């Protein structure tokens, strides 16, 4: 009797759990599936055919239209997004690593104070910074340039926080000591010894910052008027706002959305393990 | 007693460390060289704008001699803040995201917790698939997620509307009562997996031995999940709640995109949209005051929530 109950319980719960997870998986995949289907349809079929089944396969024609529209502005936006996100996250990761490493390994007065200022920075809503930054930048004339979006993007207090935790966990004091005894300066020690030990953690920090910049919308919207400087998010937002007047844009908004998310989703799936280490240490706090 | 002992060892450790590499480790200049590459932009692009916004929020633009007189900026004390608090649009935007947050955040975190707990039990197969599927939306920018969902809400294009009509319903995802929840759904879709992964990572860090005794006593998976696992990962749940509160108060992209297809979203739908609309009207001082109020509310709510929960949970 007491032996039967757990098995029956677990068979019922097993089925219920699988059913629930399948429903949730459908929920998470549905918009993506719809987008894939819609990106293969000619504009005329969007409203006239059922949204979840394929009709004419026009994906390549749609891609051609997308990339040739307004002298290939979409390709430019894609390139801009890559520049902002890859370069910004690379610089951001390096400066976060330097700072987090110093906060973890050097003892100096005011260290804990600096660290709590950075932690406070994690809680600052970044959208609240965009408007005052715009005013400051317009006084210095860098509004409406690459720098207006790039410079604020390199600062990631969360990155410093992660770098400090990772350094404390992954860089043993003895290794630094022996490098110092060999006569290496602090920068030599950092770049030749510590960075190697920190590489997996740096990938995590890079990914968080990359996604933050890639997804950013408010900052570029406030800073940029010149279309040729837009990231993809802002460009597609602008096109989406014009579909009422130019209905043919709709297909390009759909195809453009698909083109812009597929590479990042693939990157995510390939680099999954780095997210888990980052999110695990983020929650230890 | 133990306190004194730990303090004593710490003193020994630091002084010991000092005497070993003569005179207290690296020189001040070296330390600064490590810190400055981050702190310089941090000060310029984080702290200075905050200070500037606060300063601006205390200014007012006045005019000499009527509407067409020349304008000048003067110190106005709390005048801008009085205006913010008297602005009915401000209060309705706060009311809207308050309602949004009270419903959306618990629903999203509950779903995230259920998924995380299920992924941590032996009940499921295809765990990797389910984990990736839930986390995948985090790769999608908020604007694009809102564009995708707006097609699924649109009466002309949406297959969902077609399906619901086929079973005799008349859904209006963009109607005056529904549009807030349509925006909430976009946020839920985007962030459930991210929050789930934070909780799941915490679950994975719990040593298995903690469950062994409970399992031997015949406790069900369900009981182990709620009585043992959830209390242990409480700090992660608190963290995700704080992140969600911050995110809710910043809400901009999702409603701004839905506004492109629905007349039921005003230009002042959320506090952030209001701040942007006010700034577009060149009233930067008022916009600064709104931003400061949003930031203060964010701080009070996140710290308040952390204090409240850590006291109750004794963490």
Coordinates of C-alpha atoms in Angstrom, one line a residue:
Chain A
X1 CA 0.0 0.0 0.0
X2 CA 2.6 2.5 1.1
X3 CA 4.7 1.3 -1.8
X4 CA 2.0 2.0 -4.4
X5 CA 1.2 5.6 -3.4
X6 CA 4.5 7.2 -4.4
X7 CA 4.5 5.5 -7.9
X8 CA 0.9 6.4 -8.6
X9 CA 1.6 10.0 -7.4
X10 CA 4.7 10.2 -9.6
X11 CA 3.0 8.8 -12.7
X12 CA 0.1 11.4 -12.4
X13 CA 2.5 14.2 -11.6
X14 CA 4.9 13.1 -14.4
X15 CA 2.1 13.5 -17.0
X16 CA 0.8 16.7 -15.5
X17 CA 4.3 18.2 -15.4
X18 CA 5.0 17.2 -19.0
X19 CA 1.6 18.6 -20.2
X20 CA 2.2 21.9 -18.4
X21 CA 5.7 22.3 -19.8
X22 CA 4.4 21.5 -23.3
X23 CA 1.8 24.2 -23.0
X24 CA 4.4 26.7 -21.8
X25 CA 6.7 25.7 -24.6
X26 CA 4.0 26.5 -27.1
X27 CA 3.5 29.8 -25.5
X28 CA 7.2 30.7 -25.7
X29 CA 7.6 29.4 -29.3
X30 CA 4.3 30.7 -30.8
X31 CA 5.4 34.3 -31.6
X32 CA 8.6 33.0 -33.1
X33 CA 6.8 30.4 -35.2
X34 CA 4.3 33.0 -36.4
X35 CA 7.2 35.3 -37.4
X36 CA 8.9 32.6 -39.4
X37 CA 5.6 31.8 -41.2
X38 CA 4.8 35.4 -41.8
X39 CA 8.3 36.1 -43.1
X40 CA 7.8 33.6 -45.9
X41 CA 4.5 35.1 -47.1
X42 CA 3.9 37.8 -49.7
X43 CA 2.4 41.0 -48.2
X44 CA -1.0 40.2 -49.7
X45 CA -1.2 36.9 -47.9
X46 CA -0.6 38.3 -44.5
X47 CA -4.2 39.3 -43.8
X48 CA -5.9 36.9 -46.3
X49 CA -4.4 33.6 -45.1
X50 CA -4.3 31.9 -41.7
X51 CA -1.3 33.1 -39.8
X52 CA 0.0 29.7 -38.6
X53 CA 0.1 27.9 -41.9
X54 CA 2.5 28.5 -44.8
X55 CA 1.2 29.8 -48.2
X56 CA 3.5 31.0 -51.0
X57 CA 7.1 30.7 -50.1
X58 CA 8.4 34.2 -50.7
X59 CA 11.1 34.4 -48.0
X60 CA 14.0 35.1 -50.4
X61 CA 12.0 37.8 -52.2
X62 CA 11.1 39.3 -48.9
X63 CA 14.8 39.3 -47.8
X64 CA 15.7 41.0 -51.1
X65 CA 13.1 43.7 -50.5
X66 CA 14.2 44.1 -46.9
X67 CA 17.9 44.7 -47.7
X68 CA 17.3 46.9 -50.8
X69 CA 14.7 49.2 -49.2
X70 CA 15.9 52.8 -48.9
X71 CA 19.3 52.1 -50.3
X72 CA 20.0 49.2 -48.0
X73 CA 19.4 51.0 -44.8
X74 CA 18.5 47.8 -43.0
X75 CA 22.0 46.4 -43.5
X76 CA 23.3 49.6 -42.1
X77 CA 21.2 49.3 -39.0
X78 CA 22.3 45.7 -38.5
X79 CA 25.9 46.8 -38.8
X80 CA 25.3 49.6 -36.3
X81 CA 23.7 47.2 -33.8
X82 CA 26.7 44.9 -34.1
X83 CA 29.1 47.9 -33.6
X84 CA 27.3 49.2 -30.6
X85 CA 26.9 45.8 -29.0
X86 CA 30.1 44.0 -29.8
X87 CA 32.5 46.9 -29.4
X88 CA 30.6 48.4 -26.4
X89 CA 30.4 45.0 -24.6
X90 CA 34.1 44.3 -25.4
X91 CA 35.3 47.6 -23.9
X92 CA 32.8 47.4 -21.1
X93 CA 34.0 43.9 -20.1
X94 CA 37.6 44.9 -20.1
X95 CA 37.0 48.0 -17.8
X96 CA 34.7 46.0 -15.6
X97 CA 37.3 43.2 -15.2
X98 CA 40.1 45.7 -14.3
X99 CA 37.9 47.4 -11.7
X100 CA 36.3 44.2 -10.3
X101 CA 39.8 42.6 -10.1
X102 CA 41.2 45.6 -8.2
X103 CA 38.2 45.6 -5.8
X104 CA 38.7 42.0 -5.1
X105 CA 42.5 41.8 -4.8
X106 CA 43.9 45.1 -3.7
X107 CA 43.4 46.4 -0.2
X108 CA 42.9 50.2 0.0
X109 CA 41.0 52.7 1.9
X110 CA 37.5 53.4 0.6
X111 CA 37.3 50.1 -1.3
X112 CA 33.9 49.1 0.3
X113 CA 32.5 52.5 -0.2
X114 CA 33.4 52.4 -3.9
X115 CA 31.8 49.0 -4.2
X116 CA 28.6 50.1 -2.6
X117 CA 28.4 53.1 -5.0
X118 CA 28.7 50.6 -7.8
X119 CA 26.0 48.3 -6.3
X120 CA 23.7 51.4 -6.0
X121 CA 24.4 51.9 -9.7
X122 CA 22.9 48.5 -10.5
X123 CA 19.6 49.7 -9.1
X124 CA 19.5 53.0 -11.0
X125 CA 16.9 52.8 -13.8
X126 CA 19.0 53.4 -16.9
X127 CA 16.1 55.1 -18.7
X128 CA 16.2 57.8 -16.0
X129 CA 19.7 58.6 -17.2
X130 CA 18.9 59.0 -20.9
X131 CA 17.2 62.4 -20.8
X132 CA 19.8 64.2 -18.6
X133 CA 22.5 62.5 -20.7
X134 CA 20.9 63.9 -23.8
X135 CA 21.1 67.5 -22.4
X136 CA 24.7 67.1 -21.3
X137 CA 25.6 65.6 -24.7
X138 CA 23.9 68.3 -26.7
X139 CA 25.9 70.8 -24.8
X140 CA 29.1 69.1 -25.9
X141 CA 27.9 68.4 -29.4
X142 CA 28.1 64.6 -29.4
X143 CA 24.4 64.1 -29.7
X144 CA 23.4 62.3 -32.9
X145 CA 26.8 60.6 -33.3
X146 CA 28.0 57.0 -32.7
X147 CA 29.6 58.1 -29.4
X148 CA 26.3 59.3 -28.0
X149 CA 25.1 55.7 -27.8
X150 CA 28.5 54.0 -27.5
X151 CA 29.9 55.9 -24.5
X152 CA 27.1 55.4 -22.0
X153 CA 26.8 51.7 -23.1
X154 CA 30.3 50.7 -21.9
X155 CA 29.4 51.4 -18.2
X156 CA 28.0 48.3 -16.6
X157 CA 27.9 48.3 -12.7
X158 CA 26.5 44.8 -12.8
X159 CA 29.6 43.7 -14.8
X160 CA 31.9 45.1 -12.1
X161 CA 29.9 43.3 -9.5
X162 CA 30.2 40.0 -11.4
X163 CA 33.9 40.6 -12.0
X164 CA 34.6 41.1 -8.3
X165 CA 32.8 37.9 -7.3
X166 CA 34.4 35.9 -10.1
X167 CA 37.8 37.1 -9.3
X168 CA 37.4 36.3 -5.6
X169 CA 36.3 32.8 -6.6
X170 CA 38.6 32.0 -9.5
X171 CA 41.9 33.8 -8.9
X172 CA 43.8 32.3 -5.9
X173 CA 46.1 34.6 -4.0
X174 CA 49.0 32.3 -4.2
X175 CA 49.3 32.4 -8.0
X176 CA 49.3 36.2 -7.9
X177 CA 52.0 36.1 -5.1
X178 CA 54.2 33.9 -7.2
X179 CA 53.9 36.1 -10.2
X180 CA 54.8 39.1 -8.1
X181 CA 57.8 37.3 -6.6
X182 CA 58.9 36.6 -10.2
X183 CA 59.0 40.4 -10.6
X184 CA 55.9 40.9 -12.7
X185 CA 54.1 44.2 -12.2
X186 CA 50.5 44.4 -11.3
X187 CA 49.4 44.9 -15.0
X188 CA 51.6 42.0 -16.2
X189 CA 50.1 39.8 -13.5
X190 CA 46.6 40.8 -14.5
X191 CA 46.9 40.4 -18.2
X192 CA 49.1 37.3 -18.2
X193 CA 47.8 35.4 -15.2
X194 CA 44.4 36.6 -14.0
X195 CA 42.8 37.1 -17.3
X196 CA 43.4 33.5 -18.3
X197 CA 41.8 32.3 -15.1
X198 CA 38.9 34.7 -15.6
X199 CA 38.1 33.9 -19.3
X200 CA 34.9 31.9 -18.8
X201 CA 33.6 34.6 -16.4
X202 CA 34.5 37.3 -18.8
X203 CA 32.4 35.6 -21.5
X204 CA 29.5 35.7 -19.1
X205 CA 30.0 39.5 -18.4
X206 CA 30.4 40.1 -22.1
X207 CA 27.1 38.3 -22.9
X208 CA 25.1 40.2 -20.3
X209 CA 26.4 43.5 -21.6
X210 CA 26.0 42.5 -25.2
X211 CA 22.3 41.7 -24.7
X212 CA 21.8 44.9 -22.7
X213 CA 23.2 47.0 -25.5
X214 CA 21.6 45.0 -28.3
X215 CA 18.2 45.3 -26.7
X216 CA 18.6 48.9 -25.8
X217 CA 16.0 51.2 -27.3
X218 CA 15.4 54.2 -25.1
X219 CA 18.9 55.6 -25.2
X220 CA 19.3 55.5 -29.0
X221 CA 15.8 56.9 -29.4
X222 CA 16.6 59.8 -27.2
X223 CA 20.1 60.4 -28.7
X224 CA 19.7 59.8 -32.5
X225 CA 17.8 61.6 -35.2
X226 CA 20.1 60.5 -38.1
X227 CA 18.6 57.3 -39.6
X228 CA 22.0 56.0 -40.7
X229 CA 23.1 55.8 -37.0
X230 CA 20.1 53.8 -35.8
X231 CA 20.4 50.3 -34.3
X232 CA 18.0 47.7 -35.6
X233 CA 15.5 48.2 -32.7
X234 CA 15.1 51.8 -33.4
X235 CA 14.9 51.4 -37.2
X236 CA 12.3 48.7 -37.0
X237 CA 10.3 50.7 -34.5
X238 CA 10.3 53.6 -37.0
X239 CA 9.2 51.4 -39.9
X240 CA 6.5 49.9 -37.7
X241 CA 5.1 53.3 -37.1
X242 CA 4.9 54.0 -40.8
X243 CA 3.0 50.9 -41.8
X244 CA -0.4 52.8 -41.5
X245 CA 0.7 55.1 -44.3
X246 CA 2.9 52.6 -46.2
X247 CA 1.3 49.1 -45.7
X248 CA 3.9 47.4 -47.9
X249 CA 6.5 48.1 -45.1
X250 CA 4.7 45.5 -42.9
X251 CA 6.4 42.6 -44.6
X252 CA 9.8 44.2 -44.2
X253 CA 9.1 44.8 -40.5
X254 CA 8.3 41.1 -40.1
X255 CA 11.2 39.8 -42.2
X256 CA 13.6 42.4 -40.5
X257 CA 12.4 41.2 -37.0
X258 CA 13.2 37.6 -37.9
X259 CA 16.6 38.5 -39.4
X260 CA 17.6 40.5 -36.3
X261 CA 16.7 37.9 -33.7
X262 CA 17.8 34.6 -35.3
X263 CA 21.6 35.1 -35.0
X264 CA 21.2 36.2 -31.3
X265 CA 19.0 33.2 -30.5
X266 CA 21.6 30.9 -32.1
X267 CA 24.4 32.6 -30.1
X268 CA 22.3 32.1 -26.9
X269 CA 21.8 28.4 -27.5
X270 CA 25.5 27.9 -28.2
X271 CA 26.7 29.8 -25.2
X272 CA 24.1 28.6 -22.7
X273 CA 26.4 27.5 -19.9
X274 CA 27.8 31.0 -19.5
X275 CA 24.4 32.3 -18.6
X276 CA 24.0 29.8 -15.9
X277 CA 27.2 30.6 -14.2
X278 CA 26.4 34.4 -14.3
X279 CA 22.9 34.1 -13.1
X280 CA 24.0 31.7 -10.3
X281 CA 26.5 34.1 -8.9
X282 CA 24.1 37.0 -9.4
X283 CA 21.7 35.4 -7.0
X284 CA 24.2 34.6 -4.3
X285 CA 24.4 38.3 -3.3
Chain B
X1 CA 33.8 35.5 21.5
X2 CA 33.9 34.2 17.9
X3 CA 33.5 37.7 16.7
X4 CA 36.7 38.8 18.5
X5 CA 38.5 35.7 17.2
X6 CA 37.5 36.4 13.5
X7 CA 38.5 40.0 13.9
X8 CA 41.8 39.1 15.4
X9 CA 42.6 36.7 12.5
X10 CA 41.6 39.3 10.0
X11 CA 44.0 41.8 11.6
X12 CA 46.8 39.3 11.6
X13 CA 46.0 38.4 8.0
X14 CA 46.1 42.0 6.8
X15 CA 49.2 43.0 8.7
X16 CA 50.8 39.8 7.7
X17 CA 50.0 40.4 4.1
X18 CA 51.3 43.9 4.3
X19 CA 54.7 43.1 5.7
X20 CA 55.1 40.4 3.1
X21 CA 55.0 42.6 0.0
X22 CA 56.6 45.6 1.4
X23 CA 54.4 48.6 2.3
X24 CA 50.9 47.4 1.6
X25 CA 50.7 45.9 -1.9
X26 CA 50.5 47.9 -5.1
X27 CA 51.1 51.7 -5.1
X28 CA 48.1 54.1 -5.1
X29 CA 48.9 55.0 -8.7
X30 CA 48.7 51.4 -9.9
X31 CA 45.4 50.9 -8.1
X32 CA 44.0 54.1 -9.6
X33 CA 45.1 52.8 -13.1
X34 CA 42.9 49.7 -12.6
X35 CA 39.9 51.6 -11.2
X36 CA 39.8 54.7 -13.5
X37 CA 39.0 53.1 -16.8
X38 CA 35.6 52.1 -15.2
X39 CA 35.2 55.0 -12.8
X40 CA 35.8 57.8 -15.2
X41 CA 32.9 56.8 -17.6
X42 CA 30.9 55.7 -14.5
X43 CA 31.1 59.2 -13.0
X44 CA 30.6 60.9 -16.4
X45 CA 27.7 58.9 -17.7
X46 CA 26.0 57.7 -14.5
X47 CA 26.7 60.0 -11.6
X48 CA 26.9 63.4 -13.4
X49 CA 23.6 62.9 -15.2
X50 CA 21.9 61.9 -11.9
X51 CA 23.3 65.1 -10.3
X52 CA 22.4 67.1 -13.3
X53 CA 18.8 65.8 -13.4
X54 CA 18.4 66.6 -9.7
X55 CA 19.8 70.1 -10.2
X56 CA 17.6 70.7 -13.2
X57 CA 14.5 69.5 -11.3
X58 CA 14.9 72.5 -9.0
X59 CA 14.9 75.0 -11.8
X60 CA 12.0 76.8 -13.5
X61 CA 11.8 78.7 -16.7
X62 CA 10.2 82.1 -16.2
X63 CA 9.4 84.9 -18.7
X64 CA 9.7 88.6 -18.3
X65 CA 6.5 90.5 -19.4
X66 CA 3.9 88.0 -20.5
X67 CA 3.9 85.1 -22.9
X68 CA 6.2 86.7 -25.5
X69 CA 8.8 88.1 -23.1
X70 CA 12.3 86.7 -23.0
X71 CA 12.6 83.6 -20.9
X72 CA 15.2 83.0 -18.2
X73 CA 16.0 80.1 -15.9
X74 CA 15.7 80.6 -12.1
X75 CA 15.8 78.5 -9.0
X76 CA 12.3 77.3 -8.2
X77 CA 12.8 75.1 -5.2
X78 CA 10.2 72.3 -5.2
X79 CA 8.0 74.0 -7.7
X80 CA 8.6 71.3 -10.4
X81 CA 7.8 68.5 -7.9
X82 CA 4.6 70.3 -6.8
X83 CA 3.6 70.3 -10.5
X84 CA 4.5 66.6 -10.9
X85 CA 2.3 65.7 -7.9
X86 CA -0.6 67.9 -9.1
X87 CA -0.4 66.3 -12.6
X88 CA -3.3 63.9 -13.0
X89 CA -1.6 62.3 -16.0
X90 CA 1.3 61.4 -13.7
X91 CA -0.9 59.8 -11.2
X92 CA -2.8 57.8 -13.8
X93 CA 0.4 56.6 -15.3
X94 CA 1.6 55.5 -11.8
X95 CA -1.8 53.8 -11.2
X96 CA -1.5 51.9 -14.5
X97 CA 1.9 50.5 -13.9
X98 CA 1.1 49.9 -10.2
X99 CA -1.8 47.7 -11.3
X100 CA 0.5 46.2 -14.0
X101 CA 3.2 45.4 -11.4
X102 CA 0.9 44.0 -8.8
X103 CA -0.6 41.5 -11.3
X104 CA 2.2 40.8 -13.8
X105 CA 5.2 40.5 -11.5
X106 CA 3.7 37.8 -9.2
X107 CA 2.2 35.9 -12.1
X108 CA 5.5 35.9 -14.0
X109 CA 7.6 35.0 -11.0
X110 CA 5.2 32.2 -10.0
X111 CA 5.3 30.7 -13.5
X112 CA 9.1 31.1 -13.5
X113 CA 9.3 29.3 -10.1
X114 CA 7.1 26.5 -11.2
X115 CA 9.3 25.9 -14.3
X116 CA 12.5 26.1 -12.3
X117 CA 11.1 23.6 -9.7
X118 CA 9.9 21.2 -12.4
X119 CA 13.3 21.3 -14.2
X120 CA 14.9 20.4 -10.9
X121 CA 12.8 17.3 -10.3
X122 CA 13.1 13.9 -11.9
X123 CA 9.5 14.2 -13.2
X124 CA 10.5 15.8 -16.6
X125 CA 12.0 14.6 -19.8
X126 CA 13.4 16.9 -22.5
X127 CA 14.7 19.3 -19.8
X128 CA 17.3 20.9 -22.0
X129 CA 14.6 21.7 -24.6
X130 CA 12.2 23.2 -22.1
X131 CA 15.0 25.3 -20.5
X132 CA 16.1 26.7 -23.8
X133 CA 12.6 27.4 -24.9
X134 CA 11.7 29.4 -21.8
X135 CA 15.0 31.4 -21.9
X136 CA 15.0 32.1 -25.6
X137 CA 12.7 35.2 -25.4
X138 CA 15.5 36.9 -23.4
X139 CA 17.4 37.1 -26.7
X140 CA 14.6 39.1 -28.3
X141 CA 14.8 42.9 -27.8
X142 CA 11.7 44.3 -26.1
X143 CA 10.8 46.4 -29.2
X144 CA 10.8 43.3 -31.4
X145 CA 8.9 41.2 -28.9
X146 CA 6.3 43.9 -28.8
X147 CA 6.2 44.0 -32.7
X148 CA 5.8 40.2 -32.8
X149 CA 3.0 40.2 -30.3
X150 CA 1.3 43.2 -31.9
X151 CA 0.8 41.1 -35.0
X152 CA -0.7 38.4 -32.8
X153 CA -3.1 41.0 -31.3
X154 CA -4.0 42.7 -34.5
X155 CA -7.6 42.0 -35.6
X156 CA -6.5 41.8 -39.3
X157 CA -3.5 39.5 -39.1
X158 CA -3.7 37.5 -35.9
X159 CA -4.2 33.8 -36.1
X160 CA -5.2 33.9 -32.4
X161 CA -8.1 36.2 -33.1
X162 CA -9.1 33.9 -36.0
X163 CA -9.0 30.8 -33.7
X164 CA -10.9 32.5 -30.9
X165 CA -13.6 33.8 -33.4
X166 CA -14.0 30.2 -34.6
X167 CA -15.1 29.1 -31.2
X168 CA -17.5 32.0 -30.9
X169 CA -15.5 34.6 -29.0
X170 CA -14.9 38.3 -29.9
X171 CA -11.5 39.0 -28.6
X172 CA -10.2 42.6 -28.6
X173 CA -6.6 42.5 -27.4
X174 CA -6.2 46.3 -28.1
X175 CA -9.4 47.5 -26.5
X176 CA -9.3 50.0 -23.6
X177 CA -9.6 47.4 -20.9
X178 CA -7.4 44.8 -22.4
X179 CA -4.4 46.7 -23.8
X180 CA -2.6 47.0 -20.4
X181 CA -2.8 43.2 -20.1
X182 CA -1.6 42.7 -23.7
X183 CA 1.5 44.8 -22.8
X184 CA 1.8 42.8 -19.5
X185 CA 1.8 39.6 -21.6
X186 CA 4.7 40.8 -23.7
X187 CA 6.7 41.5 -20.5
X188 CA 5.8 38.1 -19.1
X189 CA 6.8 36.4 -22.4
X190 CA 10.2 38.2 -22.4
X191 CA 11.3 37.8 -18.8
X192 CA 9.8 34.6 -17.4
X193 CA 12.7 32.5 -18.7
X194 CA 15.4 34.9 -17.4
X195 CA 13.9 34.8 -13.9
X196 CA 13.4 31.1 -14.2
X197 CA 17.1 30.7 -14.9
X198 CA 18.2 32.7 -11.9
X199 CA 16.0 30.5 -9.7
X200 CA 17.1 27.3 -11.5
X201 CA 20.7 28.2 -11.0
X202 CA 20.1 28.7 -7.3
X203 CA 18.3 25.3 -7.1
X204 CA 21.2 23.6 -8.8
X205 CA 23.6 24.9 -6.2
X206 CA 21.7 23.2 -3.3
X207 CA 23.6 20.1 -2.2
X208 CA 21.5 16.9 -2.8
X209 CA 22.2 15.6 0.7
X210 CA 19.7 18.2 2.0
X211 CA 16.8 16.2 0.4
X212 CA 18.1 12.8 1.3
X213 CA 16.6 12.7 4.7
X214 CA 13.3 14.1 3.5
X215 CA 13.2 11.5 0.7
X216 CA 13.9 8.6 3.2
X217 CA 11.0 9.9 5.3
X218 CA 8.7 9.5 2.2
X219 CA 8.2 13.2 1.5
X220 CA 6.7 13.8 -2.0
X221 CA 8.5 15.8 -4.7
X222 CA 5.9 18.4 -4.1
X223 CA 6.6 18.7 -0.4
X224 CA 10.3 18.8 -0.9
X225 CA 9.9 21.6 -3.5
X226 CA 7.7 23.8 -1.3
X227 CA 9.1 23.1 2.2
X228 CA 12.8 22.8 1.4
X229 CA 13.7 24.2 -1.9
X230 CA 11.7 27.3 -2.1
X231 CA 12.8 28.6 1.4
X232 CA 16.5 27.9 0.4
X233 CA 16.3 29.9 -2.8
X234 CA 14.3 32.8 -1.2
X235 CA 17.2 35.2 -1.8
X236 CA 17.0 34.5 -5.6
X237 CA 13.3 35.0 -5.6
X238 CA 13.8 38.3 -3.8
X239 CA 16.4 39.3 -6.3
X240 CA 14.1 38.6 -9.2
X241 CA 11.3 40.5 -7.6
X242 CA 13.6 43.6 -7.2
X243 CA 14.7 43.3 -10.8
X244 CA 11.1 43.1 -11.9
X245 CA 10.0 46.1 -9.9
X246 CA 12.9 48.1 -11.5
X247 CA 11.8 46.9 -14.9
X248 CA 8.2 47.6 -14.4
X249 CA 8.8 51.2 -13.4
X250 CA 11.0 51.7 -16.5
X251 CA 8.3 50.3 -18.8
X252 CA 8.6 52.1 -22.2
X253 CA 9.3 50.0 -25.3
X254 CA 6.4 47.6 -25.1
X255 CA 3.6 50.1 -24.7
X256 CA 5.3 52.5 -27.1
X257 CA 5.1 49.8 -29.8
X258 CA 1.5 48.9 -29.0
X259 CA 0.7 52.5 -29.2
X260 CA 1.6 52.4 -32.9
X261 CA -1.4 50.1 -33.5
X262 CA -3.8 51.0 -30.7
X263 CA -5.4 54.3 -29.9
X264 CA -6.1 53.1 -26.4
X265 CA -2.5 53.8 -25.3
X266 CA -1.9 57.5 -24.7
X267 CA 1.5 59.2 -25.1
X268 CA 1.6 59.4 -21.3
X269 CA 0.6 55.7 -20.6
X270 CA 3.6 55.0 -18.3
X271 CA 5.6 57.4 -16.2
X272 CA 8.6 57.0 -18.5
X273 CA 6.5 57.8 -21.6
X274 CA 5.2 60.8 -19.7
X275 CA 8.8 62.0 -19.0
X276 CA 9.7 61.6 -22.6
X277 CA 6.6 63.4 -23.8
X278 CA 7.2 66.3 -21.4
X279 CA 10.9 66.5 -22.6
X280 CA 9.8 66.5 -26.2
X281 CA 7.8 69.6 -25.4
X282 CA 11.1 71.2 -24.3
X283 CA 10.1 71.2 -20.6
X284 CA 13.3 69.6 -19.5
X285 CA 13.1 70.7 -15.9
X286 CA 9.6 69.1 -15.5
X287 CA 10.9 65.9 -17.3
X288 CA 13.9 65.9 -14.9
X289 CA 11.6 66.1 -11.9
X290 CA 9.5 63.2 -13.2
X291 CA 12.7 61.1 -13.8
X292 CA 13.9 61.8 -10.3
X293 CA 10.5 60.9 -8.8
X294 CA 10.5 57.6 -10.8
X295 CA 14.1 56.8 -9.6
X296 CA 13.2 57.6 -6.0
X297 CA 10.1 55.4 -6.1
X298 CA 12.3 52.6 -7.7
X299 CA 14.8 52.9 -4.8
X300 CA 12.2 53.0 -2.1
X301 CA 10.3 50.0 -3.5
X302 CA 13.4 47.8 -4.1
X303 CA 15.1 48.6 -0.8
X304 CA 11.7 48.4 1.0
X305 CA 11.0 45.0 -0.5
X306 CA 14.5 43.7 0.4
X307 CA 14.2 45.0 4.0
X308 CA 10.7 43.6 4.4
X309 CA 11.5 40.2 3.1
X310 CA 14.9 39.8 4.7
X311 CA 13.4 40.7 8.1
X312 CA 10.6 38.2 7.7
X313 CA 12.8 35.4 6.3
X314 CA 15.5 36.2 8.9
X315 CA 18.1 36.2 6.1

